[in-house]
Amino acid sequence: QIDALNRAGVQKIYQEKTSSIGKRPELRKLISILTPQDHLVVYKLDRLARSLKDLLQIIEQMEAIGCGFRSLTEPIDTCSPAGRLMLNILGSVAEFERSLIRQRSMAGQAAARERGIHCGRPRVFLKSTEADIVTLHAQGCYTLDTLALVFDCHPSAVKRAVYRVNKPGHSSLK
């Protein structure tokens, strides 16, 4: 990727040194120093943005600055009308594909539930243990952290157990 950027004549290359999940400080720093004379070049769209929404927000910020954008592996160059059209077409196709995947996934989960299959992670506690935790917490005897120590689990497991019973509309504590 760096070789391709160098071949394209990119003068300064910014790289994230941390996980792609999170604030992405190098990207934020880069966007903050862009000028109307600049042209941001990326190897591939997914190197710039993690989602269509993220991509469109970044492109919108760059358009507000007046900076151009180009991808080396996709036919996108926002300095031309055809490039802006291509960005919108690819963005629309990606959004449509994502909604189809979500729809199929939800249908698959519903079908699995109808067959009695549990979707997601297994519960940490047996129902009887969960009932004990909820009772002790409801009595005010123990905090969530203390219950986690007593039952040798992570505090978030205790919190989920208590929330499942205390969530609005649950009938067992009314």
PDB file of C-alpha atoms in Angstrom:
ATOM      1  CA  GLN A   1       0.000   0.000   0.000  1.00  0.00           C
ATOM      2  CA  ILE A   2       2.792   2.417   0.907  1.00  0.00           C
ATOM      3  CA  ASP A   3       4.654   1.563  -2.306  1.00  0.00           C
ATOM      4  CA  ALA A   4       1.510   2.291  -4.341  1.00  0.00           C
ATOM      5  CA  LEU A   5       1.052   5.632  -2.565  1.00  0.00           C
ATOM      6  CA  ASN A   6       4.693   6.527  -3.226  1.00  0.00           C
ATOM      7  CA  ARG A   7       4.306   5.592  -6.919  1.00  0.00           C
ATOM      8  CA  ALA A   8       1.239   7.869  -7.056  1.00  0.00           C
ATOM      9  CA  GLY A   9       3.413  10.780  -5.896  1.00  0.00           C
ATOM     10  CA  VAL A  10       1.994  11.148  -2.395  1.00  0.00           C
ATOM     11  CA  GLN A  11       4.214  13.576  -0.476  1.00  0.00           C
ATOM     12  CA  LYS A  12       3.214  12.768   3.118  1.00  0.00           C
ATOM     13  CA  ILE A  13       1.790   9.478   4.382  1.00  0.00           C
ATOM     14  CA  TYR A  14      -0.205   9.201   7.615  1.00  0.00           C
ATOM     15  CA  GLN A  15      -0.595   5.809   9.309  1.00  0.00           C
ATOM     16  CA  GLU A  16      -2.562   4.780  12.366  1.00  0.00           C
ATOM     17  CA  LYS A  17      -0.360   2.884  14.822  1.00  0.00           C
ATOM     18  CA  THR A  18      -3.275   1.647  16.916  1.00  0.00           C
ATOM     19  CA  SER A  19      -6.366  -0.443  16.294  1.00  0.00           C
ATOM     20  CA  SER A  20      -8.767   0.774  13.631  1.00  0.00           C
ATOM     21  CA  ILE A  21     -11.498   0.756  16.256  1.00  0.00           C
ATOM     22  CA  GLY A  22     -11.514   3.983  18.192  1.00  0.00           C
ATOM     23  CA  LYS A  23     -10.691   7.642  17.733  1.00  0.00           C
ATOM     24  CA  ARG A  24      -8.067   7.334  14.958  1.00  0.00           C
ATOM     25  CA  PRO A  25      -5.892  10.293  16.015  1.00  0.00           C
ATOM     26  CA  GLU A  26      -3.753  10.315  12.854  1.00  0.00           C
ATOM     27  CA  LEU A  27      -6.836  10.673  10.642  1.00  0.00           C
ATOM     28  CA  ARG A  28      -8.183  13.481  12.838  1.00  0.00           C
ATOM     29  CA  LYS A  29      -4.797  15.244  12.731  1.00  0.00           C
ATOM     30  CA  LEU A  30      -4.648  14.876   8.942  1.00  0.00           C
ATOM     31  CA  ILE A  31      -8.153  16.287   8.425  1.00  0.00           C
ATOM     32  CA  SER A  32      -7.364  19.231  10.722  1.00  0.00           C
ATOM     33  CA  ILE A  33      -4.404  20.359   8.566  1.00  0.00           C
ATOM     34  CA  LEU A  34      -5.919  19.876   5.098  1.00  0.00           C
ATOM     35  CA  THR A  35      -6.185  22.955   2.900  1.00  0.00           C
ATOM     36  CA  PRO A  36      -8.112  23.659  -0.327  1.00  0.00           C
ATOM     37  CA  GLN A  37      -4.912  23.024  -2.314  1.00  0.00           C
ATOM     38  CA  ASP A  38      -4.519  19.513  -0.873  1.00  0.00           C
ATOM     39  CA  HIS A  39      -5.613  16.259  -2.447  1.00  0.00           C
ATOM     40  CA  LEU A  40      -6.077  13.298  -0.075  1.00  0.00           C
ATOM     41  CA  VAL A  41      -5.065  10.009  -1.694  1.00  0.00           C
ATOM     42  CA  VAL A  42      -5.877   6.624  -0.181  1.00  0.00           C
ATOM     43  CA  TYR A  43      -4.933   3.177  -1.375  1.00  0.00           C
ATOM     44  CA  LYS A  44      -8.476   1.872  -0.896  1.00  0.00           C
ATOM     45  CA  LEU A  45     -11.708   3.302   0.547  1.00  0.00           C
ATOM     46  CA  ASP A  46     -11.756   0.869   3.466  1.00  0.00           C
ATOM     47  CA  ARG A  47      -8.379   2.243   4.581  1.00  0.00           C
ATOM     48  CA  LEU A  48     -10.002   5.647   5.115  1.00  0.00           C
ATOM     49  CA  ALA A  49     -13.389   4.780   6.589  1.00  0.00           C
ATOM     50  CA  ARG A  50     -14.834   1.844   8.509  1.00  0.00           C
ATOM     51  CA  SER A  51     -18.421   2.296   7.300  1.00  0.00           C
ATOM     52  CA  LEU A  52     -20.386   4.128   4.633  1.00  0.00           C
ATOM     53  CA  LYS A  53     -21.605   6.636   7.202  1.00  0.00           C
ATOM     54  CA  ASP A  54     -18.036   7.260   8.353  1.00  0.00           C
ATOM     55  CA  LEU A  55     -16.852   7.637   4.734  1.00  0.00           C
ATOM     56  CA  LEU A  56     -19.565  10.139   3.868  1.00  0.00           C
ATOM     57  CA  GLN A  57     -18.816  12.195   6.993  1.00  0.00           C
ATOM     58  CA  ILE A  58     -15.102  12.312   6.155  1.00  0.00           C
ATOM     59  CA  ILE A  59     -15.792  13.247   2.518  1.00  0.00           C
ATOM     60  CA  GLU A  60     -18.218  15.946   3.699  1.00  0.00           C
ATOM     61  CA  GLN A  61     -15.512  17.420   5.971  1.00  0.00           C
ATOM     62  CA  MET A  62     -13.055  17.408   3.081  1.00  0.00           C
ATOM     63  CA  GLU A  63     -15.563  19.069   0.739  1.00  0.00           C
ATOM     64  CA  ALA A  64     -16.161  21.770   3.347  1.00  0.00           C
ATOM     65  CA  ILE A  65     -12.411  22.423   3.363  1.00  0.00           C
ATOM     66  CA  GLY A  66     -12.293  22.301  -0.431  1.00  0.00           C
ATOM     67  CA  CYS A  67      -9.803  19.434  -0.469  1.00  0.00           C
ATOM     68  CA  GLY A  68      -9.868  16.804  -3.221  1.00  0.00           C
ATOM     69  CA  PHE A  69     -10.030  13.057  -2.661  1.00  0.00           C
ATOM     70  CA  ARG A  70      -8.794  10.106  -4.720  1.00  0.00           C
ATOM     71  CA  SER A  71      -8.687   6.344  -4.209  1.00  0.00           C
ATOM     72  CA  LEU A  72      -5.973   4.400  -6.021  1.00  0.00           C
ATOM     73  CA  THR A  73      -7.902   1.114  -6.286  1.00  0.00           C
ATOM     74  CA  GLU A  74     -11.421   2.423  -6.957  1.00  0.00           C
ATOM     75  CA  PRO A  75     -12.365   4.822  -9.761  1.00  0.00           C
ATOM     76  CA  ILE A  76     -13.013   7.706  -7.387  1.00  0.00           C
ATOM     77  CA  ASP A  77     -11.624  11.204  -7.730  1.00  0.00           C
ATOM     78  CA  THR A  78     -13.914  13.833  -6.192  1.00  0.00           C
ATOM     79  CA  CYS A  79     -12.211  16.592  -8.174  1.00  0.00           C
ATOM     80  CA  SER A  80     -14.228  15.505 -11.209  1.00  0.00           C
ATOM     81  CA  PRO A  81     -18.016  15.259 -11.635  1.00  0.00           C
ATOM     82  CA  ALA A  82     -17.640  11.596 -12.697  1.00  0.00           C
ATOM     83  CA  GLY A  83     -15.655  10.835  -9.552  1.00  0.00           C
ATOM     84  CA  ARG A  84     -18.308  12.403  -7.306  1.00  0.00           C
ATOM     85  CA  LEU A  85     -20.979  10.412  -9.167  1.00  0.00           C
ATOM     86  CA  MET A  86     -18.981   7.201  -8.704  1.00  0.00           C
ATOM     87  CA  LEU A  87     -18.583   7.886  -4.972  1.00  0.00           C
ATOM     88  CA  ASN A  88     -22.340   8.289  -4.610  1.00  0.00           C
ATOM     89  CA  ILE A  89     -23.080   5.190  -6.687  1.00  0.00           C
ATOM     90  CA  LEU A  90     -20.608   3.022  -4.758  1.00  0.00           C
ATOM     91  CA  GLY A  91     -21.920   4.456  -1.485  1.00  0.00           C
ATOM     92  CA  SER A  92     -25.509   3.672  -2.451  1.00  0.00           C
ATOM     93  CA  VAL A  93     -24.634   0.129  -3.539  1.00  0.00           C
ATOM     94  CA  ALA A  94     -22.733  -0.457  -0.287  1.00  0.00           C
ATOM     95  CA  GLU A  95     -25.661   0.861   1.759  1.00  0.00           C
ATOM     96  CA  PHE A  96     -28.092  -1.382  -0.161  1.00  0.00           C
ATOM     97  CA  GLU A  97     -25.841  -4.420   0.295  1.00  0.00           C
ATOM     98  CA  ARG A  98     -25.490  -3.736   4.013  1.00  0.00           C
ATOM     99  CA  SER A  99     -29.282  -3.506   4.419  1.00  0.00           C
ATOM    100  CA  LEU A 100     -29.753  -6.817   2.537  1.00  0.00           C
ATOM    101  CA  ILE A 101     -27.194  -8.521   4.771  1.00  0.00           C
ATOM    102  CA  ARG A 102     -28.918  -7.137   7.871  1.00  0.00           C
ATOM    103  CA  GLN A 103     -32.324  -8.280   6.608  1.00  0.00           C
ATOM    104  CA  ARG A 104     -31.064 -11.806   5.863  1.00  0.00           C
ATOM    105  CA  SER A 105     -29.303 -11.987   9.210  1.00  0.00           C
ATOM    106  CA  MET A 106     -32.424 -10.948  11.118  1.00  0.00           C
ATOM    107  CA  ALA A 107     -34.540 -13.484   9.179  1.00  0.00           C
ATOM    108  CA  GLY A 108     -32.005 -16.224   9.982  1.00  0.00           C
ATOM    109  CA  GLN A 109     -32.025 -15.332  13.678  1.00  0.00           C
ATOM    110  CA  ALA A 110     -35.843 -15.340  13.765  1.00  0.00           C
ATOM    111  CA  ALA A 111     -35.929 -18.773  12.087  1.00  0.00           C
ATOM    112  CA  ALA A 112     -33.354 -20.094  14.570  1.00  0.00           C
ATOM    113  CA  ARG A 113     -35.395 -18.780  17.526  1.00  0.00           C
ATOM    114  CA  GLU A 114     -38.502 -20.509  16.138  1.00  0.00           C
ATOM    115  CA  ARG A 115     -36.510 -23.778  16.103  1.00  0.00           C
ATOM    116  CA  GLY A 116     -35.560 -23.170  19.742  1.00  0.00           C
ATOM    117  CA  ILE A 117     -31.936 -22.251  19.080  1.00  0.00           C
ATOM    118  CA  HIS A 118     -30.420 -19.605  21.344  1.00  0.00           C
ATOM    119  CA  CYS A 119     -28.646 -16.836  19.411  1.00  0.00           C
ATOM    120  CA  GLY A 120     -25.716 -15.064  20.984  1.00  0.00           C
ATOM    121  CA  ARG A 121     -23.407 -15.844  23.859  1.00  0.00           C
ATOM    122  CA  PRO A 122     -24.456 -18.421  26.436  1.00  0.00           C
ATOM    123  CA  ARG A 123     -25.510 -17.110  29.824  1.00  0.00           C
ATOM    124  CA  VAL A 124     -22.908 -17.090  32.573  1.00  0.00           C
ATOM    125  CA  PHE A 125     -25.274 -18.248  35.327  1.00  0.00           C
ATOM    126  CA  LEU A 126     -27.868 -20.954  35.755  1.00  0.00           C
ATOM    127  CA  LYS A 127     -31.373 -19.521  36.229  1.00  0.00           C
ATOM    128  CA  SER A 128     -31.323 -20.446  39.941  1.00  0.00           C
ATOM    129  CA  THR A 129     -27.965 -18.684  40.485  1.00  0.00           C
ATOM    130  CA  GLU A 130     -29.195 -15.645  38.564  1.00  0.00           C
ATOM    131  CA  ALA A 131     -32.296 -15.541  40.783  1.00  0.00           C
ATOM    132  CA  ASP A 132     -30.067 -15.599  43.891  1.00  0.00           C
ATOM    133  CA  ILE A 133     -27.964 -12.723  42.551  1.00  0.00           C
ATOM    134  CA  VAL A 134     -31.035 -10.645  41.752  1.00  0.00           C
ATOM    135  CA  THR A 135     -32.519 -11.313  45.209  1.00  0.00           C
ATOM    136  CA  LEU A 136     -29.305 -10.345  47.027  1.00  0.00           C
ATOM    137  CA  HIS A 137     -28.957  -7.178  44.961  1.00  0.00           C
ATOM    138  CA  ALA A 138     -32.631  -6.238  45.415  1.00  0.00           C
ATOM    139  CA  GLN A 139     -32.266  -6.592  49.205  1.00  0.00           C
ATOM    140  CA  GLY A 140     -29.472  -4.024  49.067  1.00  0.00           C
ATOM    141  CA  CYS A 141     -27.057  -6.377  50.814  1.00  0.00           C
ATOM    142  CA  TYR A 142     -24.430  -6.373  48.088  1.00  0.00           C
ATOM    143  CA  THR A 143     -23.196  -4.100  45.333  1.00  0.00           C
ATOM    144  CA  LEU A 144     -22.736  -5.417  41.797  1.00  0.00           C
ATOM    145  CA  ASP A 145     -18.953  -5.531  42.304  1.00  0.00           C
ATOM    146  CA  THR A 146     -19.278  -7.464  45.564  1.00  0.00           C
ATOM    147  CA  LEU A 147     -21.663  -9.953  43.957  1.00  0.00           C
ATOM    148  CA  ALA A 148     -19.140 -10.439  41.169  1.00  0.00           C
ATOM    149  CA  LEU A 149     -16.496 -11.324  43.747  1.00  0.00           C
ATOM    150  CA  VAL A 150     -18.841 -13.662  45.623  1.00  0.00           C
ATOM    151  CA  PHE A 151     -19.925 -15.492  42.445  1.00  0.00           C
ATOM    152  CA  ASP A 152     -16.445 -15.340  40.886  1.00  0.00           C
ATOM    153  CA  CYS A 153     -17.412 -13.599  37.661  1.00  0.00           C
ATOM    154  CA  HIS A 154     -17.030 -10.288  35.889  1.00  0.00           C
ATOM    155  CA  PRO A 155     -19.153  -7.379  37.224  1.00  0.00           C
ATOM    156  CA  SER A 156     -20.770  -6.951  33.798  1.00  0.00           C
ATOM    157  CA  ALA A 157     -22.186 -10.499  34.027  1.00  0.00           C
ATOM    158  CA  VAL A 158     -23.865  -9.573  37.332  1.00  0.00           C
ATOM    159  CA  LYS A 159     -25.109  -6.297  35.856  1.00  0.00           C
ATOM    160  CA  ARG A 160     -26.668  -8.108  32.864  1.00  0.00           C
ATOM    161  CA  ALA A 161     -28.361 -10.625  35.165  1.00  0.00           C
ATOM    162  CA  VAL A 162     -29.844  -7.887  37.351  1.00  0.00           C
ATOM    163  CA  TYR A 163     -30.899  -5.812  34.320  1.00  0.00           C
ATOM    164  CA  ARG A 164     -32.657  -8.761  32.672  1.00  0.00           C
ATOM    165  CA  VAL A 165     -34.955  -9.043  35.682  1.00  0.00           C
ATOM    166  CA  ASN A 166     -35.260  -5.325  36.497  1.00  0.00           C
ATOM    167  CA  LYS A 167     -35.749  -4.044  32.965  1.00  0.00           C
ATOM    168  CA  PRO A 168     -38.992  -2.136  32.330  1.00  0.00           C
ATOM    169  CA  GLY A 169     -41.989  -4.364  31.657  1.00  0.00           C
ATOM    170  CA  HIS A 170     -40.543  -7.458  33.395  1.00  0.00           C
ATOM    171  CA  SER A 171     -43.269  -9.077  35.509  1.00  0.00           C
ATOM    172  CA  SER A 172     -41.340 -11.091  38.130  1.00  0.00           C
ATOM    173  CA  LEU A 173     -40.432  -8.113  40.338  1.00  0.00           C
ATOM    174  CA  LYS A 174     -43.759  -6.270  40.169  1.00  0.00           C
TER     175      LYS A 174
END
